GROMACS .gro file of C-alpha atoms in nm:
model
  441
    1MET     CA    1   3.515  -1.879  -0.433
    2ALA     CA    2   3.383  -1.617  -0.196
    3GLU     CA    3   3.292  -1.752   0.144
    4ASN     CA    4   2.950  -1.604   0.205
    5THR     CA    5   2.761  -1.903   0.341
    6ASN     CA    6   2.425  -1.727   0.301
    7ASP     CA    7   2.490  -1.692  -0.072
    8VAL     CA    8   2.602  -2.050  -0.139
    9LEU     CA    9   2.386  -2.353  -0.207
   10HIS     CA   10   2.544  -2.694  -0.153
   11VAL     CA   11   2.379  -2.940  -0.392
   12GLU     CA   12   2.409  -3.316  -0.414
   13GLY     CA   13   2.293  -3.390  -0.768
   14GLY     CA   14   2.188  -3.691  -0.967
   15LYS     CA   15   1.840  -3.721  -0.819
   16PRO     CA   16   1.514  -3.671  -1.018
   17LEU     CA   17   1.298  -3.374  -0.917
   18ASN     CA   18   0.946  -3.498  -0.850
   19GLY     CA   19   0.645  -3.319  -0.701
   20THR     CA   20   0.426  -3.010  -0.722
   21ILE     CA   21   0.521  -2.642  -0.701
   22LYS     CA   22   0.326  -2.320  -0.755
   23VAL     CA   23   0.429  -2.033  -0.980
   24ARG     CA   24   0.279  -1.685  -0.934
   25GLY     CA   25   0.280  -1.370  -1.144
   26ALA     CA   26   0.536  -1.271  -1.406
   27LYS     CA   27   0.842  -1.081  -1.286
   28ASN     CA   28   0.850  -0.896  -1.619
   29PHE     CA   29   0.495  -0.770  -1.569
   30VAL     CA   30   0.446  -0.717  -1.196
   31SER     CA   31   0.722  -0.460  -1.156
   32LYS     CA   32   0.589  -0.259  -1.454
   33ALA     CA   33   0.232  -0.266  -1.322
   34MET     CA   34   0.361  -0.130  -0.991
   35VAL     CA   35   0.520   0.161  -1.181
   36ALA     CA   36   0.193   0.218  -1.370
   37ALA     CA   37   0.021   0.283  -1.035
   38LEU     CA   38   0.227   0.607  -1.019
   39LEU     CA   39   0.016   0.748  -1.303
   40ALA     CA   40  -0.297   0.785  -1.092
   41PRO     CA   41  -0.368   0.942  -0.756
   42GLY     CA   42  -0.546   0.683  -0.547
   43ARG     CA   43  -0.529   0.314  -0.464
   44SER     CA   44  -0.425   0.023  -0.685
   45VAL     CA   45  -0.428  -0.348  -0.596
   46LEU     CA   46  -0.215  -0.607  -0.772
   47ARG     CA   47  -0.274  -0.979  -0.708
   48ASN     CA   48  -0.080  -1.302  -0.778
   49VAL     CA   49   0.244  -1.119  -0.697
   50PRO     CA   50   0.555  -1.337  -0.651
   51GLU     CA   51   0.781  -1.301  -0.347
   52ILE     CA   52   1.089  -1.190  -0.540
   53ARG     CA   53   1.352  -0.927  -0.474
   54ASP     CA   54   1.251  -0.710  -0.771
   55VAL     CA   55   0.911  -0.648  -0.607
   56HIS     CA   56   1.085  -0.513  -0.298
   57VAL     CA   57   1.323  -0.297  -0.503
   58VAL     CA   58   1.031  -0.133  -0.685
   59SER     CA   59   0.840  -0.098  -0.358
   60ASP     CA   60   1.137   0.087  -0.205
   61LEU     CA   61   1.167   0.312  -0.510
   62LEU     CA   62   0.797   0.399  -0.489
   63ARG     CA   63   0.823   0.474  -0.117
   64LEU     CA   64   1.114   0.710  -0.182
   65HIS     CA   65   0.873   0.907  -0.402
   66GLY     CA   66   0.611   0.937  -0.129
   67VAL     CA   67   0.397   0.642  -0.239
   68SER     CA   68   0.241   0.410   0.019
   69VAL     CA   69   0.315   0.044  -0.059
   70ASP     CA   70   0.191  -0.257   0.136
   71VAL     CA   71   0.332  -0.596   0.033
   72ASP     CA   72   0.145  -0.904   0.155
   73GLY     CA   73   0.392  -1.166   0.039
   74ALA     CA   74   0.208  -1.465   0.185
   75ASN     CA   75  -0.107  -1.390  -0.014
   76GLY     CA   76   0.064  -1.234  -0.315
   77VAL     CA   77  -0.109  -0.897  -0.289
   78VAL     CA   78   0.051  -0.554  -0.329
   79THR     CA   79  -0.153  -0.243  -0.244
   80ILE     CA   80  -0.024   0.092  -0.370
   81ASP     CA   81  -0.158   0.437  -0.284
   82ALA     CA   82  -0.005   0.704  -0.509
   83SER     CA   83  -0.221   0.992  -0.384
   84HIS     CA   84   0.087   1.180  -0.270
   85VAL     CA   85   0.388   1.172  -0.499
   86GLN     CA   86   0.703   1.373  -0.434
   87LEU     CA   87   1.055   1.403  -0.567
   88ALA     CA   88   1.290   1.161  -0.400
   89ASP     CA   89   1.620   1.263  -0.251
   90VAL     CA   90   1.893   1.206  -0.510
   91ALA     CA   91   2.119   1.033  -0.258
   92ASP     CA   92   1.839   0.796  -0.151
   93VAL     CA   93   1.755   0.703  -0.509
   94ASP     CA   94   2.122   0.649  -0.581
   95THR     CA   95   2.144   0.384  -0.308
   96LEU     CA   96   1.910   0.169  -0.519
   97SER     CA   97   2.085   0.235  -0.849
   98GLY     CA   98   2.238  -0.082  -0.981
   99SER     CA   99   1.972  -0.295  -0.813
  100SER     CA  100   1.738  -0.284  -1.110
  101ARG     CA  101   1.675  -0.133  -1.451
  102ILE     CA  102   1.321  -0.043  -1.350
  103PRO     CA  103   1.399   0.324  -1.255
  104ILE     CA  104   1.405   0.436  -1.621
  105LEU     CA  105   1.035   0.344  -1.645
  106PHE     CA  106   0.956   0.594  -1.369
  107SER     CA  107   1.033   0.874  -1.617
  108GLY     CA  108   0.694   0.922  -1.785
  109PRO     CA  109   0.478   0.878  -1.472
  110LEU     CA  110   0.696   1.116  -1.267
  111VAL     CA  111   0.704   1.379  -1.541
  112HIS     CA  112   0.324   1.364  -1.559
  113ARG     CA  113   0.278   1.382  -1.182
  114LEU     CA  114   0.564   1.616  -1.085
  115GLY     CA  115   0.695   1.777  -1.402
  116GLU     CA  116   1.036   1.614  -1.368
  117ALA     CA  117   1.214   1.286  -1.299
  118PHE     CA  118   1.561   1.181  -1.188
  119ILE     CA  119   1.694   0.845  -1.303
  120PRO     CA  120   2.007   0.700  -1.138
  121ALA     CA  121   2.266   0.476  -1.300
  122LEU     CA  122   2.101   0.152  -1.407
  123GLY     CA  123   2.184  -0.206  -1.312
  124GLY     CA  124   2.057  -0.546  -1.422
  125CYS     CA  125   2.203  -0.872  -1.548
  126ALA     CA  126   2.520  -0.868  -1.760
  127ILE     CA  127   2.380  -1.057  -2.059
  128GLY     CA  128   2.457  -0.806  -2.331
  129GLY     CA  129   2.388  -0.446  -2.421
  130ARG     CA  130   2.050  -0.318  -2.314
  131PRO     CA  131   2.089   0.046  -2.412
  132ILE     CA  132   1.843   0.303  -2.281
  133ASP     CA  133   1.877   0.514  -2.596
  134PHE     CA  134   1.538   0.388  -2.720
  135HIS     CA  135   1.384   0.503  -2.390
  136LEU     CA  136   1.540   0.848  -2.401
  137GLU     CA  137   1.464   0.905  -2.769
  138THR     CA  138   1.100   0.810  -2.705
  139LEU     CA  139   1.076   1.063  -2.423
  140ARG     CA  140   1.234   1.332  -2.640
  141LYS     CA  141   0.985   1.268  -2.920
  142LEU     CA  142   0.703   1.308  -2.669
  143GLY     CA  143   0.843   1.648  -2.570
  144ALA     CA  144   1.073   1.574  -2.278
  145THR     CA  145   1.408   1.742  -2.220
  146VAL     CA  146   1.673   1.489  -2.125
  147ASP     CA  147   1.985   1.602  -1.937
  148LYS     CA  148   2.237   1.319  -1.953
  149GLU     CA  149   2.517   1.536  -1.816
  150HIS     CA  150   2.385   1.531  -1.459
  151GLU     CA  151   2.664   1.402  -1.236
  152ASP     CA  152   2.444   1.147  -1.057
  153GLY     CA  153   2.228   1.020  -1.341
  154ILE     CA  154   1.973   1.151  -1.590
  155HIS     CA  155   1.742   1.448  -1.525
  156ILE     CA  156   1.422   1.459  -1.732
  157THR     CA  157   1.179   1.751  -1.755
  158ALA     CA  158   0.891   1.855  -1.982
  159PRO     CA  159   0.845   2.234  -1.963
  160ASP     CA  160   0.552   2.221  -2.205
  161GLY     CA  161   0.417   1.882  -2.097
  162LEU     CA  162   0.427   1.562  -2.298
  163HIS     CA  163   0.253   1.545  -2.636
  164GLY     CA  164   0.159   1.261  -2.870
  165ALA     CA  165   0.401   1.168  -3.145
  166LYS     CA  166   0.480   0.910  -3.411
  167ILE     CA  167   0.744   0.672  -3.279
  168HIS     CA  168   0.907   0.381  -3.460
  169LEU     CA  169   1.129   0.130  -3.284
  170PRO     CA  170   1.402  -0.017  -3.509
  171TYR     CA  171   1.386  -0.328  -3.290
  172PRO     CA  172   1.081  -0.442  -3.088
  173SER     CA  173   1.235  -0.354  -2.752
  174VAL     CA  174   1.022  -0.456  -2.454
  175GLY     CA  175   1.155  -0.176  -2.234
  176ALA     CA  176   1.108   0.096  -2.495
  177THR     CA  177   0.754  -0.025  -2.566
  178GLU     CA  178   0.672  -0.010  -2.194
  179GLN     CA  179   0.830   0.335  -2.172
  180THR     CA  180   0.615   0.465  -2.456
  181LEU     CA  181   0.293   0.321  -2.313
  182LEU     CA  182   0.358   0.463  -1.965
  183ALA     CA  183   0.447   0.806  -2.102
  184ALA     CA  184   0.188   0.835  -2.381
  185VAL     CA  185  -0.132   0.746  -2.193
  186LEU     CA  186  -0.145   1.092  -2.029
  187ALA     CA  187   0.026   1.283  -2.311
  188GLU     CA  188  -0.182   1.537  -2.498
  189GLY     CA  189  -0.299   1.406  -2.836
  190LYS     CA  190  -0.239   1.077  -3.012
  191THR     CA  191   0.071   0.858  -3.015
  192GLU     CA  192   0.143   0.596  -3.278
  193LEU     CA  193   0.408   0.340  -3.179
  194SER     CA  194   0.519   0.109  -3.459
  195GLY     CA  195   0.767  -0.177  -3.440
  196ALA     CA  196   0.654  -0.244  -3.083
  197ALA     CA  197   0.707  -0.551  -2.869
  198ILE     CA  198   0.388  -0.753  -2.811
  199GLU     CA  199   0.496  -0.994  -2.536
  200PRO     CA  200   0.215  -1.130  -2.314
  201GLU     CA  201   0.352  -0.923  -2.024
  202ILE     CA  202   0.314  -0.607  -2.232
  203MET     CA  203  -0.041  -0.696  -2.327
  204ASP     CA  204  -0.117  -0.745  -1.957
  205LEU     CA  205   0.028  -0.398  -1.892
  206VAL     CA  206  -0.203  -0.263  -2.165
  207ALA     CA  207  -0.493  -0.432  -1.983
  208VAL     CA  208  -0.393  -0.257  -1.660
  209LEU     CA  209  -0.366   0.081  -1.831
  210GLN     CA  210  -0.707   0.032  -1.993
  211LYS     CA  211  -0.856  -0.044  -1.650
  212MET     CA  212  -0.704   0.285  -1.533
  213GLY     CA  213  -0.885   0.474  -1.811
  214ALA     CA  214  -0.632   0.472  -2.096
  215VAL     CA  215  -0.736   0.437  -2.460
  216ILE     CA  216  -0.499   0.197  -2.639
  217SER     CA  217  -0.558  -0.005  -2.956
  218VAL     CA  218  -0.328  -0.270  -3.098
  219ASP     CA  219  -0.289  -0.350  -3.466
  220VAL     CA  220  -0.166  -0.683  -3.601
  221ASP     CA  221   0.147  -0.517  -3.746
  222ARG     CA  222   0.301  -0.441  -3.404
  223THR     CA  223   0.152  -0.091  -3.392
  224PHE     CA  224   0.001   0.061  -3.078
  225ARG     CA  225  -0.224   0.366  -3.103
  226ILE     CA  226  -0.261   0.558  -2.779
  227GLU     CA  227  -0.508   0.842  -2.735
  228GLY     CA  228  -0.398   1.055  -2.444
  229VAL     CA  229  -0.650   1.112  -2.165
  230ARG     CA  230  -0.658   1.385  -1.899
  231GLU     CA  231  -0.652   1.160  -1.595
  232LEU     CA  232  -0.631   0.799  -1.482
  233LYS     CA  233  -0.759   0.610  -1.179
  234GLY     CA  234  -0.629   0.322  -0.968
  235PHE     CA  235  -0.671  -0.041  -1.073
  236THR     CA  236  -0.731  -0.390  -0.938
  237HIS     CA  237  -0.564  -0.663  -1.142
  238THR     CA  238  -0.444  -1.023  -1.122
  239SER     CA  239  -0.109  -1.084  -1.291
  240LEU     CA  240  -0.056  -1.342  -1.560
  241THR     CA  241   0.166  -1.634  -1.458
  242ASP     CA  242   0.543  -1.619  -1.502
  243ARG     CA  243   0.606  -1.821  -1.820
  244ILE     CA  244   0.984  -1.799  -1.771
  245GLU     CA  245   0.977  -1.960  -1.428
  246ALA     CA  246   0.732  -2.226  -1.547
  247ALA     CA  247   0.961  -2.316  -1.839
  248SER     CA  248   1.265  -2.319  -1.609
  249TRP     CA  249   1.106  -2.585  -1.388
  250ALA     CA  250   1.003  -2.776  -1.701
  251ALA     CA  251   1.366  -2.781  -1.813
  252ALA     CA  252   1.467  -2.897  -1.464
  253ALA     CA  253   1.226  -3.190  -1.491
  254LEU     CA  254   1.377  -3.283  -1.828
  255ALA     CA  255   1.741  -3.250  -1.718
  256THR     CA  256   1.696  -3.453  -1.398
  257HIS     CA  257   1.464  -3.722  -1.544
  258GLY     CA  258   1.195  -3.583  -1.313
  259ASP     CA  259   0.821  -3.518  -1.303
  260ILE     CA  260   0.706  -3.169  -1.196
  261PHE     CA  261   0.353  -3.030  -1.183
  262VAL     CA  262   0.377  -2.650  -1.215
  263LYS     CA  263   0.061  -2.520  -1.054
  264GLY     CA  264  -0.048  -2.190  -1.206
  265ALA     CA  265   0.129  -2.241  -1.540
  266THR     CA  266  -0.091  -2.157  -1.840
  267GLN     CA  267  -0.076  -2.286  -2.197
  268PRO     CA  268  -0.142  -1.981  -2.423
  269GLU     CA  269   0.174  -1.791  -2.323
  270MET     CA  270   0.386  -2.107  -2.344
  271MET     CA  271   0.278  -2.262  -2.676
  272THR     CA  272   0.612  -2.198  -2.849
  273PHE     CA  273   0.804  -2.347  -2.557
  274LEU     CA  274   0.571  -2.646  -2.533
  275ASN     CA  275   0.628  -2.731  -2.900
  276VAL     CA  276   1.005  -2.738  -2.849
  277PHE     CA  277   0.971  -2.928  -2.520
  278ARG     CA  278   0.777  -3.197  -2.706
  279LYS     CA  279   1.028  -3.209  -2.994
  280VAL     CA  280   1.310  -3.265  -2.745
  281GLY     CA  281   1.120  -3.565  -2.613
  282GLY     CA  282   0.962  -3.423  -2.300
  283GLU     CA  283   0.600  -3.492  -2.210
  284PHE     CA  284   0.348  -3.246  -2.070
  285ASP     CA  285  -0.016  -3.243  -1.969
  286VAL     CA  286  -0.218  -2.921  -1.953
  287THR     CA  287  -0.488  -2.904  -1.685
  288ASP     CA  288  -0.718  -2.635  -1.553
  289THR     CA  289  -0.482  -2.564  -1.263
  290GLY     CA  290  -0.139  -2.596  -1.422
  291ILE     CA  291   0.092  -2.799  -1.645
  292ARG     CA  292   0.269  -3.124  -1.561
  293PHE     CA  293   0.614  -3.168  -1.720
  294TRP     CA  294   0.807  -3.494  -1.715
  295HIS     CA  295   1.085  -3.699  -1.873
  296PRO     CA  296   0.920  -4.014  -2.015
  297GLY     CA  297   1.242  -4.216  -2.027
  298GLY     CA  298   1.453  -4.309  -2.325
  299ASP     CA  299   1.674  -4.072  -2.526
  300LEU     CA  300   1.608  -3.701  -2.558
  301LYS     CA  301   1.623  -3.568  -2.915
  302PRO     CA  302   1.844  -3.286  -3.042
  303VAL     CA  303   1.676  -2.970  -3.174
  304ALA     CA  304   1.760  -2.645  -3.353
  305ILE     CA  305   1.631  -2.332  -3.179
  306GLU     CA  306   1.639  -1.965  -3.267
  307THR     CA  307   1.540  -1.718  -3.000
  308ASP     CA  308   1.321  -1.427  -3.105
  309VAL     CA  309   1.078  -1.169  -2.975
  310HIS     CA  310   0.722  -1.286  -2.911
  311PRO     CA  311   0.569  -1.500  -3.052
  312GLY     CA  312   0.908  -1.661  -3.114
  313PHE     CA  313   1.110  -1.877  -2.875
  314MET     CA  314   1.185  -1.657  -2.576
  315THR     CA  315   1.550  -1.579  -2.501
  316ASP     CA  316   1.492  -1.647  -2.129
  317TRP     CA  317   1.380  -2.001  -2.214
  318GLN     CA  318   1.698  -2.109  -2.391
  319GLN     CA  319   1.941  -2.105  -2.098
  320PRO     CA  320   1.767  -2.365  -1.877
  321LEU     CA  321   1.679  -2.573  -2.183
  322VAL     CA  322   2.045  -2.582  -2.293
  323VAL     CA  323   2.120  -2.779  -1.976
  324ALA     CA  324   1.865  -3.042  -2.079
  325LEU     CA  325   2.006  -3.044  -2.434
  326THR     CA  326   2.344  -3.157  -2.299
  327GLN     CA  327   2.161  -3.487  -2.234
  328ALA     CA  328   2.002  -3.513  -2.582
  329ASN     CA  329   2.134  -3.779  -2.820
  330GLY     CA  330   2.296  -3.579  -3.098
  331LEU     CA  331   2.376  -3.226  -3.210
  332SER     CA  332   2.158  -2.933  -3.098
  333ILE     CA  333   2.194  -2.576  -3.223
  334VAL     CA  334   2.083  -2.258  -3.045
  335HIS     CA  335   2.096  -1.927  -3.234
  336GLU     CA  336   2.054  -1.633  -2.995
  337THR     CA  337   1.915  -1.324  -3.174
  338VAL     CA  338   1.800  -1.113  -2.878
  339TYR     CA  339   2.107  -1.067  -2.653
  340GLU     CA  340   2.459  -1.082  -2.788
  341ASN     CA  341   2.625  -1.210  -2.470
  342ARG     CA  342   2.384  -1.471  -2.341
  343PHE     CA  343   2.610  -1.777  -2.371
  344GLY     CA  344   2.860  -1.682  -2.101
  345PHE     CA  345   2.677  -1.924  -1.872
  346THR     CA  346   2.792  -2.225  -2.079
  347LYS     CA  347   3.155  -2.218  -1.956
  348PRO     CA  348   3.073  -2.385  -1.620
  349LEU     CA  349   2.860  -2.641  -1.806
  350VAL     CA  350   3.165  -2.735  -2.015
  351GLN     CA  351   3.370  -2.760  -1.696
  352MET     CA  352   3.105  -3.001  -1.563
  353GLY     CA  353   3.146  -3.223  -1.869
  354ALA     CA  354   2.918  -3.076  -2.136
  355THR     CA  355   3.033  -3.045  -2.497
  356ILE     CA  356   2.933  -2.696  -2.611
  357GLN     CA  357   3.101  -2.491  -2.883
  358LEU     CA  358   3.023  -2.120  -2.936
  359TYR     CA  359   3.031  -1.945  -3.274
  360ARG     CA  360   3.023  -1.588  -3.402
  361GLU     CA  361   2.835  -1.698  -3.715
  362CYS     CA  362   2.455  -1.699  -3.732
  363LEU     CA  363   2.367  -2.069  -3.719
  364GLY     CA  364   2.007  -2.016  -3.823
  365SER     CA  365   1.777  -1.852  -4.073
  366LEU     CA  366   1.631  -1.561  -3.873
  367PRO     CA  367   1.745  -1.205  -3.951
  368CYS     CA  368   1.998  -1.129  -3.679
  369ARG     CA  369   2.136  -0.797  -3.553
  370PHE     CA  370   2.463  -0.968  -3.460
  371GLN     CA  371   2.547  -1.099  -3.806
  372GLN     CA  372   2.911  -1.029  -3.901
  373ARG     CA  373   2.976  -0.881  -3.559
  374ASN     CA  374   3.221  -1.009  -3.303
  375TYR     CA  375   2.970  -1.180  -3.072
  376LYS     CA  376   2.957  -1.550  -2.993
  377HIS     CA  377   2.582  -1.580  -3.023
  378SER     CA  378   2.537  -1.932  -3.161
  379ALA     CA  379   2.590  -2.252  -2.965
  380VAL     CA  380   2.630  -2.613  -3.074
  381ILE     CA  381   2.561  -2.870  -2.801
  382PHE     CA  382   2.664  -3.231  -2.847
  383GLY     CA  383   2.520  -3.498  -2.619
  384PRO     CA  384   2.454  -3.691  -2.422
  385THR     CA  385   2.741  -3.607  -2.188
  386PRO     CA  386   2.737  -3.692  -1.816
  387LEU     CA  387   2.769  -3.389  -1.588
  388THR     CA  388   2.986  -3.389  -1.277
  389GLY     CA  389   2.932  -3.155  -0.980
  390ARG     CA  390   3.171  -2.863  -0.923
  391ASP     CA  391   3.192  -2.513  -0.775
  392ILE     CA  392   2.992  -2.261  -0.981
  393ASP     CA  393   2.963  -1.880  -0.968
  394VAL     CA  394   2.622  -1.748  -1.073
  395PRO     CA  395   2.664  -1.493  -1.358
  396ASP     CA  396   2.309  -1.361  -1.391
  397LEU     CA  397   1.947  -1.444  -1.307
  398ARG     CA  398   1.857  -1.695  -1.581
  399GLY     CA  399   2.210  -1.831  -1.619
  400GLY     CA  400   2.217  -1.880  -1.243
  401PHE     CA  401   1.903  -2.091  -1.240
  402SER     CA  402   2.045  -2.289  -1.532
  403HIS     CA  403   2.358  -2.360  -1.328
  404LEU     CA  404   2.135  -2.474  -1.044
  405ILE     CA  405   1.961  -2.716  -1.281
  406ALA     CA  406   2.301  -2.845  -1.396
  407ALA     CA  407   2.408  -2.899  -1.035
  408LEU     CA  408   2.086  -3.092  -0.967
  409ALA     CA  409   2.137  -3.307  -1.278
  410ALA     CA  410   2.508  -3.371  -1.218
  411LYS     CA  411   2.660  -3.664  -1.032
  412GLY     CA  412   2.822  -3.560  -0.706
  413PRO     CA  413   2.833  -3.239  -0.502
  414SER     CA  414   2.826  -2.881  -0.633
  415ASN     CA  415   2.858  -2.547  -0.457
  416VAL     CA  416   2.654  -2.279  -0.633
  417GLN     CA  417   2.782  -1.935  -0.529
  418GLY     CA  418   2.586  -1.609  -0.575
  419ILE     CA  419   2.236  -1.753  -0.544
  420SER     CA  420   2.097  -1.418  -0.424
  421LEU     CA  421   2.081  -1.325  -0.793
  422ILE     CA  422   1.831  -1.606  -0.844
  423ASP     CA  423   1.603  -1.449  -0.582
  424ARG     CA  424   1.537  -1.165  -0.827
  425GLY     CA  425   1.313  -1.382  -1.041
  426TYR     CA  426   1.244  -1.715  -0.869
  427ALA     CA  427   1.026  -1.687  -0.561
  428ASP     CA  428   1.115  -1.921  -0.274
  429PHE     CA  429   1.316  -2.147  -0.503
  430ARG     CA  430   1.472  -2.319  -0.202
  431GLY     CA  431   1.128  -2.413  -0.069
  432LYS     CA  432   1.030  -2.539  -0.414
  433LEU     CA  433   1.348  -2.746  -0.440
  434ALA     CA  434   1.267  -2.901  -0.103
  435ALA     CA  435   0.913  -2.981  -0.221
  436LEU     CA  436   1.061  -3.157  -0.524
  437GLY     CA  437   1.291  -3.373  -0.313
  438ALA     CA  438   1.619  -3.204  -0.406
  439ASP     CA  439   1.922  -3.279  -0.185
  440PHE     CA  440   2.073  -2.943  -0.083
  441ASP     CA  441   2.163  -2.720   0.211
   0.00000   0.00000   0.00000
């Protein structure tokens, strides 16, 4: 293992996590709302912002484009003034390429404000293909010219401006839906987006855009209708809570036989998760200020899960829950239909003592894009199996937190290497672990 002591967490597992933690705004919304501020000259204020690395990456990208950004991490407030937007230096933007996939969403706002945009090579977690073709095709349909041959990235222009269009997504991609919304709100004419993603984070982005002056309607058949307006104004908005982080701590309570009150967690966005949590044998109590999750004792029950786009079971929920399922009494099945390579994180779990078998077949009933393709996208977990601590390398954001849960649930010491990846989506997770009584350094 690499010897970077600042990137290693030494965990002594086998101890229940008990206590109260607070979860702030959703990583998958906050960064997009910050990009939306680019659409309007003037000041925008975003509240309930988590102290995560992605917020700082987007802040740096905005500053490179001449935007004033003030981050008050202690109070969770980000203030953005996009009165003066300018083209960033290609070399400066390139230094941030690979840090995030957010830059592609700068395309529409920058084209509206400056007439052109430059997008560097994109990074993000290695959990399967997340092609930007949907993004680029959307921009082309709205009238943009996309130069993919640029040596340092992608150059996007719109000589005649952006114009409304009919756009259909063959799969309800979250990123492509966000791209269309951010580009269409100032495009001339009307845009119809069918086959769109309707995740709670997207609906919160729609709320922000409406506050800015956009005209957006949503039909029950996953169709957005956007009427382009001539100008937008700044916004003040409080982010919805991060349902992924809340569910991750819930899974940690289950795996460690703990009792965690997640302050700030809200029920509506988590109903699908809560149903599964209850079927597994976990208990929860919804209050006005958060949700308490705990292991009531006795055996956990096996379940069959299929991940899906909203309102289905979220793909980001399955990884931490799989750790808890290694302790369920019987055979659990997880069919992953969103990302084809999301089960890479299970190898260290097997090395810790879990019994997990991966399959290329679709072990479920949902229509799946990966059917008859060479991807191990179904998992069978047999439990309960005791976990034993070991050295672990973090593969990606959600898989990394899942490995951390496994280390906390396992008997004996573990060294979790690469924890800086977890900082991307879990604010102050070390402080929260300390509040829950975890034994680590």
